[in-house]
PDB file of C-alpha atoms and ligand atoms in Angstrom:
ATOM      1  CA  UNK C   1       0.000   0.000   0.000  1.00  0.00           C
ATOM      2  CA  UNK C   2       1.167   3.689  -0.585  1.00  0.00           C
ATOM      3  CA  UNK C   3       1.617   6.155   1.502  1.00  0.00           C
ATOM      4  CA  UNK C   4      -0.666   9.204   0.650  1.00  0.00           C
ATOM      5  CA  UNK C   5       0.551  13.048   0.224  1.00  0.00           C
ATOM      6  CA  UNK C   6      -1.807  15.440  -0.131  1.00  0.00           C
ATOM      7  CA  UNK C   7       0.020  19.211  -1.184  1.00  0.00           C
ATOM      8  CA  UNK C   8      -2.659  21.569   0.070  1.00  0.00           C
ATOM      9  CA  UNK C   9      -1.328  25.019  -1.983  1.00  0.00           C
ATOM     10  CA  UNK C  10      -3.680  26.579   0.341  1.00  0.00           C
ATOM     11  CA  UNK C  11      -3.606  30.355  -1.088  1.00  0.00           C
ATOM     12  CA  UNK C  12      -0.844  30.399  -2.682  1.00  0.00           C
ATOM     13  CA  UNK C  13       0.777  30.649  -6.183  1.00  0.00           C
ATOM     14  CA  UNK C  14      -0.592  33.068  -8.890  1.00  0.00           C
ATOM     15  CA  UNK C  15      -1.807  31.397 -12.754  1.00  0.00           C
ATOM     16  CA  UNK C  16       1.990  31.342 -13.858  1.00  0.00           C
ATOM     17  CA  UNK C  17       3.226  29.920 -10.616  1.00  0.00           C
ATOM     18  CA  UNK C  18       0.377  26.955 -10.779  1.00  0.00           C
ATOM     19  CA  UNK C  19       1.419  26.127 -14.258  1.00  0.00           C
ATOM     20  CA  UNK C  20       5.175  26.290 -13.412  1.00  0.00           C
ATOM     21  CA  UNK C  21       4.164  23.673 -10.459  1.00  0.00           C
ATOM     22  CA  UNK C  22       1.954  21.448 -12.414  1.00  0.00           C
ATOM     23  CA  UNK C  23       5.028  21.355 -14.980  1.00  0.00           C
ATOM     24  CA  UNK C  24       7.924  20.723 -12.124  1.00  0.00           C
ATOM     25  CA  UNK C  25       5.477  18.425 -10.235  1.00  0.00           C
ATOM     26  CA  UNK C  26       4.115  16.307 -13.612  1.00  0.00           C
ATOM     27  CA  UNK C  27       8.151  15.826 -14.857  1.00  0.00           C
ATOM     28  CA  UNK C  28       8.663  13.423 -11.983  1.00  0.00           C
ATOM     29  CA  UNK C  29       6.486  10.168 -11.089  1.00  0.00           C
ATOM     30  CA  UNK C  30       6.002   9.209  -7.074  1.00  0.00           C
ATOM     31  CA  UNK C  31       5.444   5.635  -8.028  1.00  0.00           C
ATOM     32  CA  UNK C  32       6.299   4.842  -4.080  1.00  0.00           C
ATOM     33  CA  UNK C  33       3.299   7.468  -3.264  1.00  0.00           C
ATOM     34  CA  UNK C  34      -0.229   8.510  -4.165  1.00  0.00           C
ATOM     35  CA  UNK C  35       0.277  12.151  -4.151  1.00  0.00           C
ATOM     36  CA  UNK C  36      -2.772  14.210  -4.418  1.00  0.00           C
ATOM     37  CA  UNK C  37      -2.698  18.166  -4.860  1.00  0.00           C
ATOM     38  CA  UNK C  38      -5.302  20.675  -3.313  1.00  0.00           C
ATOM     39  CA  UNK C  39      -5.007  23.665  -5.093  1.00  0.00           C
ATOM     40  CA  UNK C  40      -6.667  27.373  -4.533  1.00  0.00           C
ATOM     41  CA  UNK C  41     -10.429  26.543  -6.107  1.00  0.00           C
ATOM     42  CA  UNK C  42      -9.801  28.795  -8.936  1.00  0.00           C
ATOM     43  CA  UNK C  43      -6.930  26.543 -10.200  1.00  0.00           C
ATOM     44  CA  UNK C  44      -9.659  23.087  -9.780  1.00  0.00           C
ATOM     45  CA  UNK C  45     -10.273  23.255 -13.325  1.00  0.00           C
ATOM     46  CA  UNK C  46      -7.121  23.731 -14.153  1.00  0.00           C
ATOM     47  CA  UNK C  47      -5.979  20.757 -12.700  1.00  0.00           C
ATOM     48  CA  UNK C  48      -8.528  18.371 -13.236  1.00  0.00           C
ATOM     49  CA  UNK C  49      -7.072  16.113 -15.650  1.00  0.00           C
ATOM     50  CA  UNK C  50      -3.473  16.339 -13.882  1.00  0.00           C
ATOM     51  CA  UNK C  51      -1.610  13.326 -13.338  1.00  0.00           C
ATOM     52  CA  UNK C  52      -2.628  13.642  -9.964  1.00  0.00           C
ATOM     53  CA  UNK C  53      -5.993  13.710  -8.133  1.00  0.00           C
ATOM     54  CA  UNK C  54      -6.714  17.194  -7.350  1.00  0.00           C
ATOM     55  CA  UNK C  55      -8.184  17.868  -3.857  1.00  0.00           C
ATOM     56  CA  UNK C  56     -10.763  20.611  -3.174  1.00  0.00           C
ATOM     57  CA  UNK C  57      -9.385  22.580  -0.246  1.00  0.00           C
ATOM     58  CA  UNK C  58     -12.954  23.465   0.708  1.00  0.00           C
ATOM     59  CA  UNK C  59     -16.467  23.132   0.191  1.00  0.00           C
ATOM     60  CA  UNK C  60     -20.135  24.429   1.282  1.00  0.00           C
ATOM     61  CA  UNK C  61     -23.351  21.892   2.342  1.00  0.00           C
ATOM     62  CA  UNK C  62     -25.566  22.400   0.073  1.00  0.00           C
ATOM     63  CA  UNK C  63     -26.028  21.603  -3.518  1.00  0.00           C
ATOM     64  CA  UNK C  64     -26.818  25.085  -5.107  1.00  0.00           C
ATOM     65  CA  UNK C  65     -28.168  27.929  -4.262  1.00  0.00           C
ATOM     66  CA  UNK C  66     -27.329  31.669  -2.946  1.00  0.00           C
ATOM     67  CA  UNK C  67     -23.907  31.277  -1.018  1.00  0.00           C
ATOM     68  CA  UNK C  68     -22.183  33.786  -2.267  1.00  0.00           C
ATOM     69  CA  UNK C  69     -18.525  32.949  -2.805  1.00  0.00           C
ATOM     70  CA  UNK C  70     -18.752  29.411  -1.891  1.00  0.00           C
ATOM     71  CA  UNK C  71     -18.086  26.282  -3.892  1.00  0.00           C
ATOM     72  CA  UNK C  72     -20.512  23.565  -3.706  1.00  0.00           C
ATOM     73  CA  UNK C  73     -19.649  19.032  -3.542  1.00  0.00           C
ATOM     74  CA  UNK C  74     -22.353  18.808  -6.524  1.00  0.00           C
ATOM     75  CA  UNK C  75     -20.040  21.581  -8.801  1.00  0.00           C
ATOM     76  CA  UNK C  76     -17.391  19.770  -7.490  1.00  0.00           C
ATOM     77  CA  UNK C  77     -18.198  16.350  -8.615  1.00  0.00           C
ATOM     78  CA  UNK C  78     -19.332  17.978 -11.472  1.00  0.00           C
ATOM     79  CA  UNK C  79     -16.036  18.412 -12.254  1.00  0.00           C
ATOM     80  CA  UNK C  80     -15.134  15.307 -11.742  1.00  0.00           C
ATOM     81  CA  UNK C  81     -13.212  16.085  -8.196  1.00  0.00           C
ATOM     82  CA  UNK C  82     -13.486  13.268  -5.713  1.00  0.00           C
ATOM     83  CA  UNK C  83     -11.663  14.837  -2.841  1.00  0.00           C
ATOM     84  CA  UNK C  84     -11.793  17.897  -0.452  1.00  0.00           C
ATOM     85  CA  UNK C  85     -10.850  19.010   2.577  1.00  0.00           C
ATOM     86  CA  UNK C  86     -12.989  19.675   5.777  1.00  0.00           C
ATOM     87  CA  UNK C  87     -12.580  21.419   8.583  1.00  0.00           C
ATOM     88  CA  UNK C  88      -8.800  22.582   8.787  1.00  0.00           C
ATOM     89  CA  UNK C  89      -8.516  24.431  11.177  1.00  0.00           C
ATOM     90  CA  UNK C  90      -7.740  27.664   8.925  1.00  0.00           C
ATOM     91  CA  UNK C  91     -11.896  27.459   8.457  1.00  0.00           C
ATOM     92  CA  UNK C  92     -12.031  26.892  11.864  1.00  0.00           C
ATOM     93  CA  UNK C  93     -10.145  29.284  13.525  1.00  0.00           C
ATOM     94  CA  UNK C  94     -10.196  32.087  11.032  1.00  0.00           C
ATOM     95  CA  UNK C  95     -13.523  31.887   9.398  1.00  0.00           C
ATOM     96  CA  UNK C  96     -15.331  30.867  12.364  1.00  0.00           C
ATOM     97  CA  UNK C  97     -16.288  27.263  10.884  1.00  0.00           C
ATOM     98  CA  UNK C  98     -18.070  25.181  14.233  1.00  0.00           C
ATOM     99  CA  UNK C  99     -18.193  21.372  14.571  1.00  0.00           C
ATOM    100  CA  UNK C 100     -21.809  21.516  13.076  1.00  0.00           C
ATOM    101  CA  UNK C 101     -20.668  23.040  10.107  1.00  0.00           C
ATOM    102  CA  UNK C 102     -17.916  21.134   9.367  1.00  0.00           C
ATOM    103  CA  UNK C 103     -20.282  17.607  10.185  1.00  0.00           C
ATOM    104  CA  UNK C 104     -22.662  18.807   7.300  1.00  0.00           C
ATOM    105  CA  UNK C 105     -20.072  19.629   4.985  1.00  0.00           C
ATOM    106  CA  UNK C 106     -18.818  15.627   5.400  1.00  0.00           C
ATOM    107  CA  UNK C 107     -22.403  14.713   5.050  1.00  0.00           C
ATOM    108  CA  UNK C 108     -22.526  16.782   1.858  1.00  0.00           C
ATOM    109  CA  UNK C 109     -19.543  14.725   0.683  1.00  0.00           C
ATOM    110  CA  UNK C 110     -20.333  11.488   1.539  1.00  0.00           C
ATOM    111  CA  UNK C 111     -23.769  11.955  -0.063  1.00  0.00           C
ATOM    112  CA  UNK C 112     -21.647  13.216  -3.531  1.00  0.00           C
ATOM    113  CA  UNK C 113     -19.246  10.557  -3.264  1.00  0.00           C
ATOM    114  CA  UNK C 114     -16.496  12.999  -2.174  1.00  0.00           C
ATOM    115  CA  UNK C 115     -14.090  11.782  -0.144  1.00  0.00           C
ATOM    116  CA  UNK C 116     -13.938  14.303   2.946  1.00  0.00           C
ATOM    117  CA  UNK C 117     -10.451  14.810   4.461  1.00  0.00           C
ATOM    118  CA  UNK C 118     -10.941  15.595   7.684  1.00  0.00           C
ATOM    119  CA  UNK C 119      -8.778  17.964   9.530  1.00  0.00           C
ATOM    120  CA  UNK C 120      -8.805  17.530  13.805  1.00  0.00           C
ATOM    121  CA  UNK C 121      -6.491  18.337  16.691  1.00  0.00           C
ATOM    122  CA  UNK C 122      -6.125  20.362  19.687  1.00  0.00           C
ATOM    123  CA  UNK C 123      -4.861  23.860  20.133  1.00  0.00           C
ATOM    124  CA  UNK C 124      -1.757  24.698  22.462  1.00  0.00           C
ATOM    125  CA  UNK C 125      -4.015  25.293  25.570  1.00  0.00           C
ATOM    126  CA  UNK C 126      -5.549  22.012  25.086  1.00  0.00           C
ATOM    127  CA  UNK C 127      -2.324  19.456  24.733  1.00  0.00           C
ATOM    128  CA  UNK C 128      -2.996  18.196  27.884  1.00  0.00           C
ATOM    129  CA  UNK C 129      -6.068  16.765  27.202  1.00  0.00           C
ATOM    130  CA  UNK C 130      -5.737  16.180  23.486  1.00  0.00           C
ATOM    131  CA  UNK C 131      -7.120  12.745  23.585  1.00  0.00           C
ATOM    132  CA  UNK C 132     -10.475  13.909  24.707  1.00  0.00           C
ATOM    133  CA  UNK C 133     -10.196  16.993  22.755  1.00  0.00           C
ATOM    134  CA  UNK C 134      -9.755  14.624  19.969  1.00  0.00           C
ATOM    135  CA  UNK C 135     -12.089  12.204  20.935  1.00  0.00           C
ATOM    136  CA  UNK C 136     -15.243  14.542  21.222  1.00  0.00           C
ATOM    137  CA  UNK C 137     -13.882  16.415  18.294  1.00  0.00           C
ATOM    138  CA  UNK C 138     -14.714  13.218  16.449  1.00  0.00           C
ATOM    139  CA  UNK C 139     -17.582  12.430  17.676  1.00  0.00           C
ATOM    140  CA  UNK C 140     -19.386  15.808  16.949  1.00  0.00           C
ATOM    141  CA  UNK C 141     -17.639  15.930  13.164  1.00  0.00           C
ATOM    142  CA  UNK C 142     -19.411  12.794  12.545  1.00  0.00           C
ATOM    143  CA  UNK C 143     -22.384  12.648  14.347  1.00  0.00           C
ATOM    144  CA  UNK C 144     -25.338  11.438  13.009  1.00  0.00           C
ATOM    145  CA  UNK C 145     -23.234   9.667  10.233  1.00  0.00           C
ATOM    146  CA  UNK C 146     -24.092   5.786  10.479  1.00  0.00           C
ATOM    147  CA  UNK C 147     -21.729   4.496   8.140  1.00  0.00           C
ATOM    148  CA  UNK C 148     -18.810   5.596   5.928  1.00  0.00           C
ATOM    149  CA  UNK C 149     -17.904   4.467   2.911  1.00  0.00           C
ATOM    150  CA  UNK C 150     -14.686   6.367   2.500  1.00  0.00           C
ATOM    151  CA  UNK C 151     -13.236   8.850   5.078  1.00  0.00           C
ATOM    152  CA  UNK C 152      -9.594  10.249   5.235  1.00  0.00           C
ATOM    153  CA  UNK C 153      -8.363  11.640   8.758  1.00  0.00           C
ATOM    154  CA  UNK C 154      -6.117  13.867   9.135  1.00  0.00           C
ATOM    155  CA  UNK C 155      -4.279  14.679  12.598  1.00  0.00           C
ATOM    156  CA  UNK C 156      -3.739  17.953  12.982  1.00  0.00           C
ATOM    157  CA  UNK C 157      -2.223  19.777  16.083  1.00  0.00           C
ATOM    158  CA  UNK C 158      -3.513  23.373  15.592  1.00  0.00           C
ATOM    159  CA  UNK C 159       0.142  24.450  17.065  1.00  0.00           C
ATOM    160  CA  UNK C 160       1.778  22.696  15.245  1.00  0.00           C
ATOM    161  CA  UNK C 161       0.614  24.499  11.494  1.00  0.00           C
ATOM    162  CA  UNK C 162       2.476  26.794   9.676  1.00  0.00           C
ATOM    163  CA  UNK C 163       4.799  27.175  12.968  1.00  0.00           C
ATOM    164  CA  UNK C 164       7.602  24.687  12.660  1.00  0.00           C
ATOM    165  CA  UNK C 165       6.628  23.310  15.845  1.00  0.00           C
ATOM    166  CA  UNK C 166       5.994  19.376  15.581  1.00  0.00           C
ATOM    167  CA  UNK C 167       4.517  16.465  18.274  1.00  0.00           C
ATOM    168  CA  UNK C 168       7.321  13.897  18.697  1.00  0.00           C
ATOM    169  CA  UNK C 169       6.902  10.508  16.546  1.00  0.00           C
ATOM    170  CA  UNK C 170       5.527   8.672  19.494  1.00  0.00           C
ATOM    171  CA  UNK C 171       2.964  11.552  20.296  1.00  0.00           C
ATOM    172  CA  UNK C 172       2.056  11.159  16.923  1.00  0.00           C
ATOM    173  CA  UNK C 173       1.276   7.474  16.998  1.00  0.00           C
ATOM    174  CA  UNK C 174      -0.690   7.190  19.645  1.00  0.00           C
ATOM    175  CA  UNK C 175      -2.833   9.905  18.399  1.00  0.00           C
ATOM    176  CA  UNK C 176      -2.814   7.966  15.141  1.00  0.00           C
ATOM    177  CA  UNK C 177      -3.853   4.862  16.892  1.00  0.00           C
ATOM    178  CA  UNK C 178      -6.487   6.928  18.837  1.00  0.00           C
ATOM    179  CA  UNK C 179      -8.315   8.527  15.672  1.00  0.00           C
ATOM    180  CA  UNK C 180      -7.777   4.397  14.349  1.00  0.00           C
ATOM    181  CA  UNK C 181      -9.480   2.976  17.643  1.00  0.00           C
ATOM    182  CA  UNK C 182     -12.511   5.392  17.644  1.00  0.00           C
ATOM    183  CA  UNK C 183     -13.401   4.826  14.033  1.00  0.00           C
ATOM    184  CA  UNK C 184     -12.369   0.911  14.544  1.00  0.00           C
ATOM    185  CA  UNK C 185     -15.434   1.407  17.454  1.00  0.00           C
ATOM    186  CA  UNK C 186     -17.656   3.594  15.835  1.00  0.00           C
ATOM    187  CA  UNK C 187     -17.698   2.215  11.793  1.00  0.00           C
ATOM    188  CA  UNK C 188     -16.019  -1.601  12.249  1.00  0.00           C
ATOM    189  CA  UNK C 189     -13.731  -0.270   9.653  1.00  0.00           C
ATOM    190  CA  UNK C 190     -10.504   0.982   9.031  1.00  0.00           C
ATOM    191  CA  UNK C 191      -9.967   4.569   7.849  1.00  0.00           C
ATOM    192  CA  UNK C 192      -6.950   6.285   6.535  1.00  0.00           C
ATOM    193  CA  UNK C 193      -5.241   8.504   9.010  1.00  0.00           C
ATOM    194  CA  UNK C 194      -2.520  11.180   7.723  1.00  0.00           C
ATOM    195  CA  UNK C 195      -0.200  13.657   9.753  1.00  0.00           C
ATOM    196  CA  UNK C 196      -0.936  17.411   9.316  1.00  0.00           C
ATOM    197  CA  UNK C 197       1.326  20.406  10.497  1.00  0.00           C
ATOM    198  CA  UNK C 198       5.112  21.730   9.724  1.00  0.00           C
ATOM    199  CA  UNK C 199       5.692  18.357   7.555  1.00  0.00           C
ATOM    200  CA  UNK C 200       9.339  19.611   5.814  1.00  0.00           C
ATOM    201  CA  UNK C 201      11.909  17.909   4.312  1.00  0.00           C
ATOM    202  CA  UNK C 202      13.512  17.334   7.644  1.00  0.00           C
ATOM    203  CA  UNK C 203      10.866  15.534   9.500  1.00  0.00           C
ATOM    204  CA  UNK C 204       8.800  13.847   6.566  1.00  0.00           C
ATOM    205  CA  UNK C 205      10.893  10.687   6.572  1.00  0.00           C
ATOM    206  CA  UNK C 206      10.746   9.847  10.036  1.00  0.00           C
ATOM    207  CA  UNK C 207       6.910  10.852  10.417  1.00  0.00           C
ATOM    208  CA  UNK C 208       5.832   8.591   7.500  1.00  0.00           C
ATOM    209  CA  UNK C 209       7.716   5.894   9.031  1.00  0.00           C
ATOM    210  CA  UNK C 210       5.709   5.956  11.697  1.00  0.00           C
ATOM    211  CA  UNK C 211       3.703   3.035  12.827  1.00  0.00           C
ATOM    212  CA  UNK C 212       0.277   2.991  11.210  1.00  0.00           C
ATOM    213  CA  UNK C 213       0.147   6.361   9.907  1.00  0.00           C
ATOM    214  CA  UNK C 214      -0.945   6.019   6.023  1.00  0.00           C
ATOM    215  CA  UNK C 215       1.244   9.503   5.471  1.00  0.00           C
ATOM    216  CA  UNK C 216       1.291  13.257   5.597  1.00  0.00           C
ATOM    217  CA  UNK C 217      -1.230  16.145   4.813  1.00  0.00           C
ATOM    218  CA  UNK C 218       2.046  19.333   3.608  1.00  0.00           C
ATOM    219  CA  UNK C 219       1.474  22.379   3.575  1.00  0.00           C
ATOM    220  CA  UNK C 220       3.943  25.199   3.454  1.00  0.00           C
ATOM    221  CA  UNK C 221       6.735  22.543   2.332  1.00  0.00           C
ATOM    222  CA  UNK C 222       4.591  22.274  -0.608  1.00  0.00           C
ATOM    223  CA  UNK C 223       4.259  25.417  -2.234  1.00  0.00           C
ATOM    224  CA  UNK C 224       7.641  25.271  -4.326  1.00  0.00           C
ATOM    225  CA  UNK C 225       7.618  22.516  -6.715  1.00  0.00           C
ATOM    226  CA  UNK C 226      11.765  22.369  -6.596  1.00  0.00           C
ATOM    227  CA  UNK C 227      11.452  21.834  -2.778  1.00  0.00           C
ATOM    228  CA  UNK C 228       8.660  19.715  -2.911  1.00  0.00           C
ATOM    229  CA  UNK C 229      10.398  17.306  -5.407  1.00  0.00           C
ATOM    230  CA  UNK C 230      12.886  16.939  -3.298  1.00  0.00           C
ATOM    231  CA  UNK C 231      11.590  15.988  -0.896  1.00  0.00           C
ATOM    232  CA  UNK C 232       9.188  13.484  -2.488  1.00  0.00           C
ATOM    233  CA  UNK C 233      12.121  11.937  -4.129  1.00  0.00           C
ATOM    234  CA  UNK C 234      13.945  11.303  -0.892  1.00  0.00           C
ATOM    235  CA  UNK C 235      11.439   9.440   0.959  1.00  0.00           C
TER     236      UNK C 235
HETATM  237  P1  PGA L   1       1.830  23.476   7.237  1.00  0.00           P
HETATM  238  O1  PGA L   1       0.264  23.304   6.985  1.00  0.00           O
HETATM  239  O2  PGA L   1       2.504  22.272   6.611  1.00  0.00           O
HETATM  240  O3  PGA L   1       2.195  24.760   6.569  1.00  0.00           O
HETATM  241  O4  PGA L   1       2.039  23.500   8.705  1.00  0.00           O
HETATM  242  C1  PGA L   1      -0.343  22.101   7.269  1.00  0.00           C
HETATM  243  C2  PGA L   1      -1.788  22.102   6.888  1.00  0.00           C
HETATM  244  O5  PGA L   1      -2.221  22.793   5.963  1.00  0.00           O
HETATM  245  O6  PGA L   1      -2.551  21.392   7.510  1.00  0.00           O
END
């Protein structure tokens, strides 16, 4: 089984810079990983024929309608997108995005045969009760969803994103193994569990070889498509 990447461009790069990454990235084949790419929604179209699946970085609930500014899991799919992203906390912390929100957003998915990534993990203040945080975190995102067919998790220690600060490996792994247990519980199933937060060239190595983790949701390491290579290459 591969290990999964997922390059979330957040917003960053301008038309020129997406096609200079789509031509740096598409030069080179992971055959080791499935690397997906979650590019600023204007650039979707752009990429959806790209040698790799392309990831929406965000999505609304509903089908249609008058949302102003907001992308909708039926346009995506219309598209022919099978991915996005839910609930990082960017939408959570900076544009206010609550646990409710963020559980009918994965409904909306699931119900388009998106496959939600979805972002959880404590803040700073809360480290020292992270498995709880976690744990209730969880159950709220999902409540009121009796089965899933496909489901990505992605741990993700709010202090730890876009600040160079990292859990150690073992932290890590047992919050792997937590997210692993609760869904074991909740859906008799496994799910696919990434790593989310200051992933760099240093660290990626040594956090994919983790126990259990099925690999790495990147960020800011992602953005240029030299550095990104590189790193790729040397896992
Ligand atoms: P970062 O972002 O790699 O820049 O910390 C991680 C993320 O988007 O979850």
């Amino acid at each position: 089984m591969n290990k999964i990447v997922i390059a979330n461009l957040k917003m960053n790069l301008d038309y020129d810079e997406i096609k200079e990454y789509m031509k740096v990235m598409g030069s080179h084949s992971f055959e080791h990983l499935d690397l997906l790419i979650a590019p600023t929604s204007i650039y979707l179209d752009l990429l959806k024929d790209y040698k790799y699946p392309v990831v929406a970085q965000n999505l609304y609930c509903q089908d249609s309608g008058s949302f102003t500014g907001e992308i909708s899991p039926k346009q995506l799919k219309s598209l022919g997108i099978h991915y996005a992203i839910v609930g990082h906390s960017e939408r959570r912390n900076i544009f206010f995005e609550n646990d409710m929100l963020v559980c009918q957003k994965v409904k909306a998915c699931l119900k388009n045969n998106i496959v939600p990534i979805l972002c959880i993990g404590e803040r700073l203040e809360e480290q020292e009760r992270a498995d709880i945080v976690i744990t209730e975190q969880l159950t709220r995102n999902l409540d009121g969803i009796p089965d899933c067919k496909d489901l990505i998790i992605s741990y993700e220690p709010v202090w730890a994103i876009g600040t160079g600060l990292i859990p150690n490996d073992n932290d890590i792994k047992d919050r792997v193994q937590l997210i692993k247990d609760l869904m074991r519980q909740k859906y008799q199933k496994d799910v696919f569990v990434l790593y989310g937060g200051s992933v760099n060239k240093e660290n990626c190595k040594s956090i994919m070889n983790i126990d259990d983790i099925d690999g790495v949701l990147v960020g800011s390491s992602s953005k240029d498509p030299i550095y990104f290579k590189e790193m790729l290459s040397n896992l």
